[in-house]
XYZ file of C-alpha atoms in Angstrom:
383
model
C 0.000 0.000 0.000
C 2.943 2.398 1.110
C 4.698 2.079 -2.366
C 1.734 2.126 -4.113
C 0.987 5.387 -2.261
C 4.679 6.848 -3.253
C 4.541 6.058 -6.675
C 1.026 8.240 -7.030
C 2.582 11.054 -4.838
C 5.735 10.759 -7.489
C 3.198 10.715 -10.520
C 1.657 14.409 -9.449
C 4.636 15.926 -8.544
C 6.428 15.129 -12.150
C 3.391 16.175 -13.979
C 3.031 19.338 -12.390
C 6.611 20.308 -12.662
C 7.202 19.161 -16.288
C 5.176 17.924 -19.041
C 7.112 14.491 -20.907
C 6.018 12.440 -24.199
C 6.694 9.548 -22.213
C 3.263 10.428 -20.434
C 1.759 10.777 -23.840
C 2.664 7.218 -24.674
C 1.327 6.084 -21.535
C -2.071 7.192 -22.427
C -2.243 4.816 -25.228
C -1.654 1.698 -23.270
C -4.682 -1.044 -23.429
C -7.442 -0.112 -20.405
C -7.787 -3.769 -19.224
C -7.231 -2.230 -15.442
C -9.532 0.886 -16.403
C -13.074 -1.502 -15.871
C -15.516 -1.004 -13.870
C -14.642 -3.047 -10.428
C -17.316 -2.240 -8.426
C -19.436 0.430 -7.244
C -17.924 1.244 -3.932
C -14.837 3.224 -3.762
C -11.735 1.585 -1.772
C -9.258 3.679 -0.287
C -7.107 1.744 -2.704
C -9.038 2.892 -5.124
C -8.601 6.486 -3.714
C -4.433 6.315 -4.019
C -4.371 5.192 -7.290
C -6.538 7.862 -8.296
C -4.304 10.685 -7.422
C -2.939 10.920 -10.601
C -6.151 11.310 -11.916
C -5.249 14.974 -11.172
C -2.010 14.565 -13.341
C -3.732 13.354 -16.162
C -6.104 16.076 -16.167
C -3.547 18.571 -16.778
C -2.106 16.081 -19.510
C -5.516 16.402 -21.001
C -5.679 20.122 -20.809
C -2.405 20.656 -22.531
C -2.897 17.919 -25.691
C -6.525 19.172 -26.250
C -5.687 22.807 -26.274
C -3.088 22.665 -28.581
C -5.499 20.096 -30.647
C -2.796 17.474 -31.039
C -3.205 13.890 -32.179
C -3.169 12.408 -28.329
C -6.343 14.802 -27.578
C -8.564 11.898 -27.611
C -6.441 9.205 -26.432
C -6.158 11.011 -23.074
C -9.713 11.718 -23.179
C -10.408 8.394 -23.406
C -8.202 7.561 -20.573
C -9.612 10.195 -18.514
C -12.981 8.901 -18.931
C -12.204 5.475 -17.719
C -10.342 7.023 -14.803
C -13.340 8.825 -13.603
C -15.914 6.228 -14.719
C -15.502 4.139 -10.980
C -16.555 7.628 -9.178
C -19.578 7.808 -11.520
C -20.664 4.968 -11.012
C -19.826 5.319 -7.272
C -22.060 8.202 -7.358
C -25.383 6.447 -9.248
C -25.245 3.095 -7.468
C -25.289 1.457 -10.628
C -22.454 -0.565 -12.760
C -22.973 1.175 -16.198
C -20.155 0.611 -19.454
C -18.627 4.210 -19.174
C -18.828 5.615 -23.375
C -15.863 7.280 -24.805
C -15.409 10.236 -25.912
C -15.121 10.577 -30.002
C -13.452 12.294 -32.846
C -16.555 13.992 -34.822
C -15.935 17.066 -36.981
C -17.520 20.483 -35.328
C -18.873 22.963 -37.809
C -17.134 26.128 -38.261
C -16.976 29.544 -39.910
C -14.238 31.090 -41.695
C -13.575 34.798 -42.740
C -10.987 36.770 -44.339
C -10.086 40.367 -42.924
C -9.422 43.458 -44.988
C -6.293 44.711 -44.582
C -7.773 47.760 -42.906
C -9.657 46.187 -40.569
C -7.191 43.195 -39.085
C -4.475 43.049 -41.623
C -5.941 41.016 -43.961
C -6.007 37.624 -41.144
C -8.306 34.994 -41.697
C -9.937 34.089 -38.587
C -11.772 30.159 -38.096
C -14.502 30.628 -35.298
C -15.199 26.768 -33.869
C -18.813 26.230 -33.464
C -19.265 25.066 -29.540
C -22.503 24.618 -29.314
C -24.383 26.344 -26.338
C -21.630 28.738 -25.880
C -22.464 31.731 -28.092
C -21.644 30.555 -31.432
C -24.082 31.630 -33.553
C -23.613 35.009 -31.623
C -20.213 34.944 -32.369
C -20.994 33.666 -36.318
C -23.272 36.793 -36.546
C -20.568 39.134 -34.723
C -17.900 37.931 -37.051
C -19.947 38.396 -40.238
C -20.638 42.306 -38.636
C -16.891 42.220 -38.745
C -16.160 41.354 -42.304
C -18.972 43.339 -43.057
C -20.607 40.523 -45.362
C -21.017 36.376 -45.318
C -18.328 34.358 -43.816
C -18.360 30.914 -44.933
C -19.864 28.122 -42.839
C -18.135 24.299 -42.992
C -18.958 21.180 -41.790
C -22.973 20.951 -41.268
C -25.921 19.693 -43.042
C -27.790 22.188 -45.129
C -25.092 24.513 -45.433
C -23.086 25.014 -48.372
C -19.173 25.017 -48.772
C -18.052 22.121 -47.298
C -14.569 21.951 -45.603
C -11.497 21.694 -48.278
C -7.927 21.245 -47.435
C -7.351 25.328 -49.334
C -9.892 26.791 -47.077
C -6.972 25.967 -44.119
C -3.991 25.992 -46.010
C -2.052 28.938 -47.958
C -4.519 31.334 -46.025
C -3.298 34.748 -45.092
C -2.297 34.292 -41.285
C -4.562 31.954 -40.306
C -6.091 31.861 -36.328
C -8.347 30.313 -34.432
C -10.997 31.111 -31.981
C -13.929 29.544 -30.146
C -15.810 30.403 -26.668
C -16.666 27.964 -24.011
C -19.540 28.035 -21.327
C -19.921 26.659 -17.308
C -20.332 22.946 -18.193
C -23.425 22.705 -15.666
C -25.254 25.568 -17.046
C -24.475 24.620 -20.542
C -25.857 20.945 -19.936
C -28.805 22.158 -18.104
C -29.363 24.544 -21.508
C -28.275 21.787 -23.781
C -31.332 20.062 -22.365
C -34.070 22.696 -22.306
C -32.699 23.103 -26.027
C -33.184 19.739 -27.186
C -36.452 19.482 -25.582
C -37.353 22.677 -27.779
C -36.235 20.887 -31.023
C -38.609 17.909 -30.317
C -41.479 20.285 -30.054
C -40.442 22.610 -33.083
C -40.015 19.325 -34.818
C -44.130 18.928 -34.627
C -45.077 22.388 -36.061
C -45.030 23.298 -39.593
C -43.781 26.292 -39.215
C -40.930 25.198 -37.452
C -40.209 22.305 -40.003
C -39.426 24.480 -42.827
C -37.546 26.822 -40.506
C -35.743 24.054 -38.359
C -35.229 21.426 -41.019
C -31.397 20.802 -40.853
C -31.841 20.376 -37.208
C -33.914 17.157 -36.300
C -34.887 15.917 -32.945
C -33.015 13.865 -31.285
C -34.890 10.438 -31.277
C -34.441 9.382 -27.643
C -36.437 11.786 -26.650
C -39.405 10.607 -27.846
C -38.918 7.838 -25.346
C -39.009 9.400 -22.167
C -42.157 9.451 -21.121
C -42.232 11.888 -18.252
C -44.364 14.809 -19.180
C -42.184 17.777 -20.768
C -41.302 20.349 -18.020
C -41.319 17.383 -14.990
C -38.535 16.743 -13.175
C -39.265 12.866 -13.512
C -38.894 13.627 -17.429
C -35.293 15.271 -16.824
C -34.243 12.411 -14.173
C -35.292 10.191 -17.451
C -32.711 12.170 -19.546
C -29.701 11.706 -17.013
C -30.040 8.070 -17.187
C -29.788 7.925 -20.393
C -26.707 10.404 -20.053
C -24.902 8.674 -18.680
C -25.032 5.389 -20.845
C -24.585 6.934 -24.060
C -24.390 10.971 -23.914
C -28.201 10.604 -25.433
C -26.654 9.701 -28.504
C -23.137 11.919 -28.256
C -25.703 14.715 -28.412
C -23.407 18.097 -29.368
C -25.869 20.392 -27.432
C -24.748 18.197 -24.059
C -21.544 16.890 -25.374
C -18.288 17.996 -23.526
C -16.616 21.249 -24.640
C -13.364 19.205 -24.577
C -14.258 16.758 -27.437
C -14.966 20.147 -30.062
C -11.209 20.463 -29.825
C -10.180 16.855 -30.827
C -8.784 17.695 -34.219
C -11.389 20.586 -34.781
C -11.756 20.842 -38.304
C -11.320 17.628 -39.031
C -8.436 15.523 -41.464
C -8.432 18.099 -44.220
C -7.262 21.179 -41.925
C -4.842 20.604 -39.141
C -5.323 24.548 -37.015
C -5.068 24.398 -33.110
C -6.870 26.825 -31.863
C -5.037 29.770 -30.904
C -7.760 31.552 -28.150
C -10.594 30.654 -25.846
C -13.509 32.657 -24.577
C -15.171 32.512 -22.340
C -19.104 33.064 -22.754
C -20.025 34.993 -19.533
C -17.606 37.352 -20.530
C -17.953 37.344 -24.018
C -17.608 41.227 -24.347
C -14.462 40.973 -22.834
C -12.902 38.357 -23.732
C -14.337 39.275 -28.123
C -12.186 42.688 -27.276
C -9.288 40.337 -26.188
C -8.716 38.107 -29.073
C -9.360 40.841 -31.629
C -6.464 42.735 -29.609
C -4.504 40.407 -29.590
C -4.655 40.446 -33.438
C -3.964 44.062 -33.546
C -7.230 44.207 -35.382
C -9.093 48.443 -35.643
C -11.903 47.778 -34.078
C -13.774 49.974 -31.734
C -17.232 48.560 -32.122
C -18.224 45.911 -29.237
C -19.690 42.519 -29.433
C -23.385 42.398 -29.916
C -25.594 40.038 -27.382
C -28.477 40.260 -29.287
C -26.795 38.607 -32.724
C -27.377 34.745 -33.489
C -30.108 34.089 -31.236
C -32.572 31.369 -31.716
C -36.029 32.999 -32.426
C -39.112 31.981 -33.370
C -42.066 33.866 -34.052
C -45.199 34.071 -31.646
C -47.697 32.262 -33.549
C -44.895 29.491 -33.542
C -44.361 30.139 -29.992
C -47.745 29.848 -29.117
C -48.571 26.587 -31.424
C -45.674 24.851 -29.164
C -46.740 25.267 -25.877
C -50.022 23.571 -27.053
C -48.218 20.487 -28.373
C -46.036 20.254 -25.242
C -48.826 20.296 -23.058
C -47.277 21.917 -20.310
C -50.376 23.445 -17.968
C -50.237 26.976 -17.643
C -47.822 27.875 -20.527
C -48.336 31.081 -22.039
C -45.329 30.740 -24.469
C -43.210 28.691 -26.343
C -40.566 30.316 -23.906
C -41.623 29.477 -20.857
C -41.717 25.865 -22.483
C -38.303 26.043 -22.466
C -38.159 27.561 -19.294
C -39.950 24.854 -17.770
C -37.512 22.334 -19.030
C -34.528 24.366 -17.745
C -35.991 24.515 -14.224
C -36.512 20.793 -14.205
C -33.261 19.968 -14.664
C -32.283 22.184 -12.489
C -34.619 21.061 -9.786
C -33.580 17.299 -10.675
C -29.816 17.978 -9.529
C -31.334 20.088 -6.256
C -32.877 16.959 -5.413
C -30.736 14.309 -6.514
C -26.955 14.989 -5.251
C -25.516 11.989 -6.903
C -26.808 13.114 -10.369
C -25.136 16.735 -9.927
C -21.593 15.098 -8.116
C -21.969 11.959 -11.611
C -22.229 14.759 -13.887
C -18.817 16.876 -12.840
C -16.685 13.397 -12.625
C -18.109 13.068 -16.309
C -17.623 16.721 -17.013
C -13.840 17.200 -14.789
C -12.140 17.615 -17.802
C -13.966 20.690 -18.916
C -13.547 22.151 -15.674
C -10.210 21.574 -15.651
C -9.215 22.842 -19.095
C -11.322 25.954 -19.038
C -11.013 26.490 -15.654
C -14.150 26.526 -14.219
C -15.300 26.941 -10.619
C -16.931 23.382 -9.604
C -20.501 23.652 -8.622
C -21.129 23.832 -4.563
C -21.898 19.876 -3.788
C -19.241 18.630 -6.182
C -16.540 18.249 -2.930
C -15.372 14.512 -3.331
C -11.995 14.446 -1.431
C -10.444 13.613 -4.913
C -12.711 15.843 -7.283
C -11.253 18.967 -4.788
C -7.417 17.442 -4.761
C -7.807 17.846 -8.683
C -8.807 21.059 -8.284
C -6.430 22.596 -6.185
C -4.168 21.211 -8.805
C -5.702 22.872 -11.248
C -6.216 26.193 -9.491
C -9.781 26.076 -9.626
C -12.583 26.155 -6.614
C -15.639 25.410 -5.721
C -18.274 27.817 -6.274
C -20.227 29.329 -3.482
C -23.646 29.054 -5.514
């Protein structure tokens, strides 16, 4: 137990003091010992996990930079943390890995005058202002910027629009992880209405439902409806859905095969005005004007709105927006009620903490969930 013990405490130290590729190639070592063993933590169990907190950081430094052992150690990661989560719902459950998909995107070239003549790629994270960054960067260019990578829209991704580019860079924003999932949700339950209406077909139609909704069959706006969705979370994502899927994945090679870019800045979206002013300083762009909230929102119009709330059948809904109210406050009341759901859902979502370097939410105080984070100079939040 005692050398066991040392060689974790030797693990953290190296990692936090220097960064090797032998690590890197320890990430890509078969899993066999990465299974789930059981549901109840050992204090075994406990010491080996201490470099959990190592491998975090390991995790934060490939995926930032987008290199090729991004989703190796996200893999590994999720194995790590897979005993806690199950730990947490009482169940044994096959933890599912994080993938390589290919995020949509816009790209836009700069007049000289304006941010000599750079061509900027936004990354699409969704649920953390992209289309209000898509709309701000098209203010910017003053015209279209071209949009890559998703159904319905034209110009797909080709290895010029990345390469021989006048000073390529990259930017994307990022959101809390717990108030983007809980948004995610309310989002996709909006979808699967909007999906019914006519109106919302032909405005919607390159953005289906997600089927698994359609088989929960708690009543939209319950909390046993969103206690439905978390189980099914946690066995498959609800299909690797990209409104709930972790920030962290968007940067496994970005833009896909064709276009190798890292991406060179990271927002954050509750500063967005901020941190917009930032990266388009740090490109010496002439800009005075700031970023506009009120671009790239979803709307709908109120006939629409109306028509909703009667499908959903939600008592007392005046709106299609307090239908998606309704299903943000379930969740939210779901993880006030049940703990374990809200301390399952930041072992699954550490790593985004971690890399963006988010405050954990108040409840989420596992010994080894707050040794991570005082690795990783983050806290826990006081709301």
């Amino acid at each position: 137990m005692l050398a066991r013990f040392a060689i974790a405490v030797f693990a953290t130290l190296s990692v936090v003091a220097t960064t090797s590729r032998d690590d890197v190639a320890m990430l890509q070592q078969p899993r066999k010992d990465m299974e789930p063993r059981g549901l109840q933590m050992t204090q075994a169990d406990s010491l080996e996990n201490m470099a959990l907190g190592p491998l975090m950081l390991k995790v934060k430094e490939e995926c930032l930079s987008s290199t090729q052992q991004c989703l190796p150690a996200l893999i590994e990661a999720r194995h790590r943390v897979w005993p806690y989560v199950q730990a947490e719902l009482g169940k044994e459950i096959k933890p599912y890995e994080p993938s390589s998909f290919t995020a949509d995107f816009a790209s836009a070239w700069l007049k000289d005058e304006v941010c000599h003549g750079k061509t900027f790629f936004l990354l699409h994270v969704w649920k953390a202002v992209g289309w209000g960054a898509i709309r701000n960067l098209q203010q910017l260019v003053g015209g279209n910027v071209k949009r890559h990578n998703r159904r319905g829209w034209r110009g797909d991704l080709h290895p010029y629009d990345c390469q021989n580019v006048s000073h390529p860079s990259t930017f994307t924003f990022v959101r809390n992880p717990l108030t983007r999932f809980i948004s995610g949700y309310a989002q996709l339950e909006q979808l699967r209405e909007q999906h019914y209406h006519q109106d919302a077909i032909d405005h919607r139609k390159n953005f289906p439902p997600n089927p698994v909704l359609n088989f929960l069959t708690g009543k939209p706006g319950s909390v046993e409806r969103a206690m439905q969705f978390l189980d099914r979370f946690f066995v498959d994502g609800v299909l690797h859905d990209g409104h709930v899927r972790p920030q962290s994945e968007y940067f496994v090679k970005p833009y896909g095969n064709k276009c190798l870019l890292a991406v060179d800045f990271v927002g954050k979206m509750e500063n967005v005005v901020g941190d917009w002013k930032r990266f388009l300083d740090s490109q010496q762009c002439h800009v005075t004007t700031q970023f506009n909230l009120t671009a790239g929102r979803h709307n709908s119009s109120s006939d629409t709105k109306h028509a909703l709330a009667e499908v959903a059948g939600i008592v007392g809904a005046a709106s299609f927006v307090e239908l998606q109210a309704g299903a943000q406050q379930s969740m939210e009341r779901a993880l006030h009620l049940q703990g374990t759901y809200l301390r399952a859902l930041c072992w699954l979502y550490l790593v985004d903490y971690v890399m963006f370097r988010y405050d954990l939410p108040r409840g989420c105080n596992h010994p080894d969930m707050l040794h991570i984070a005082q690795l990783s100079n983050i806290s826990v939040s006081d709301s």
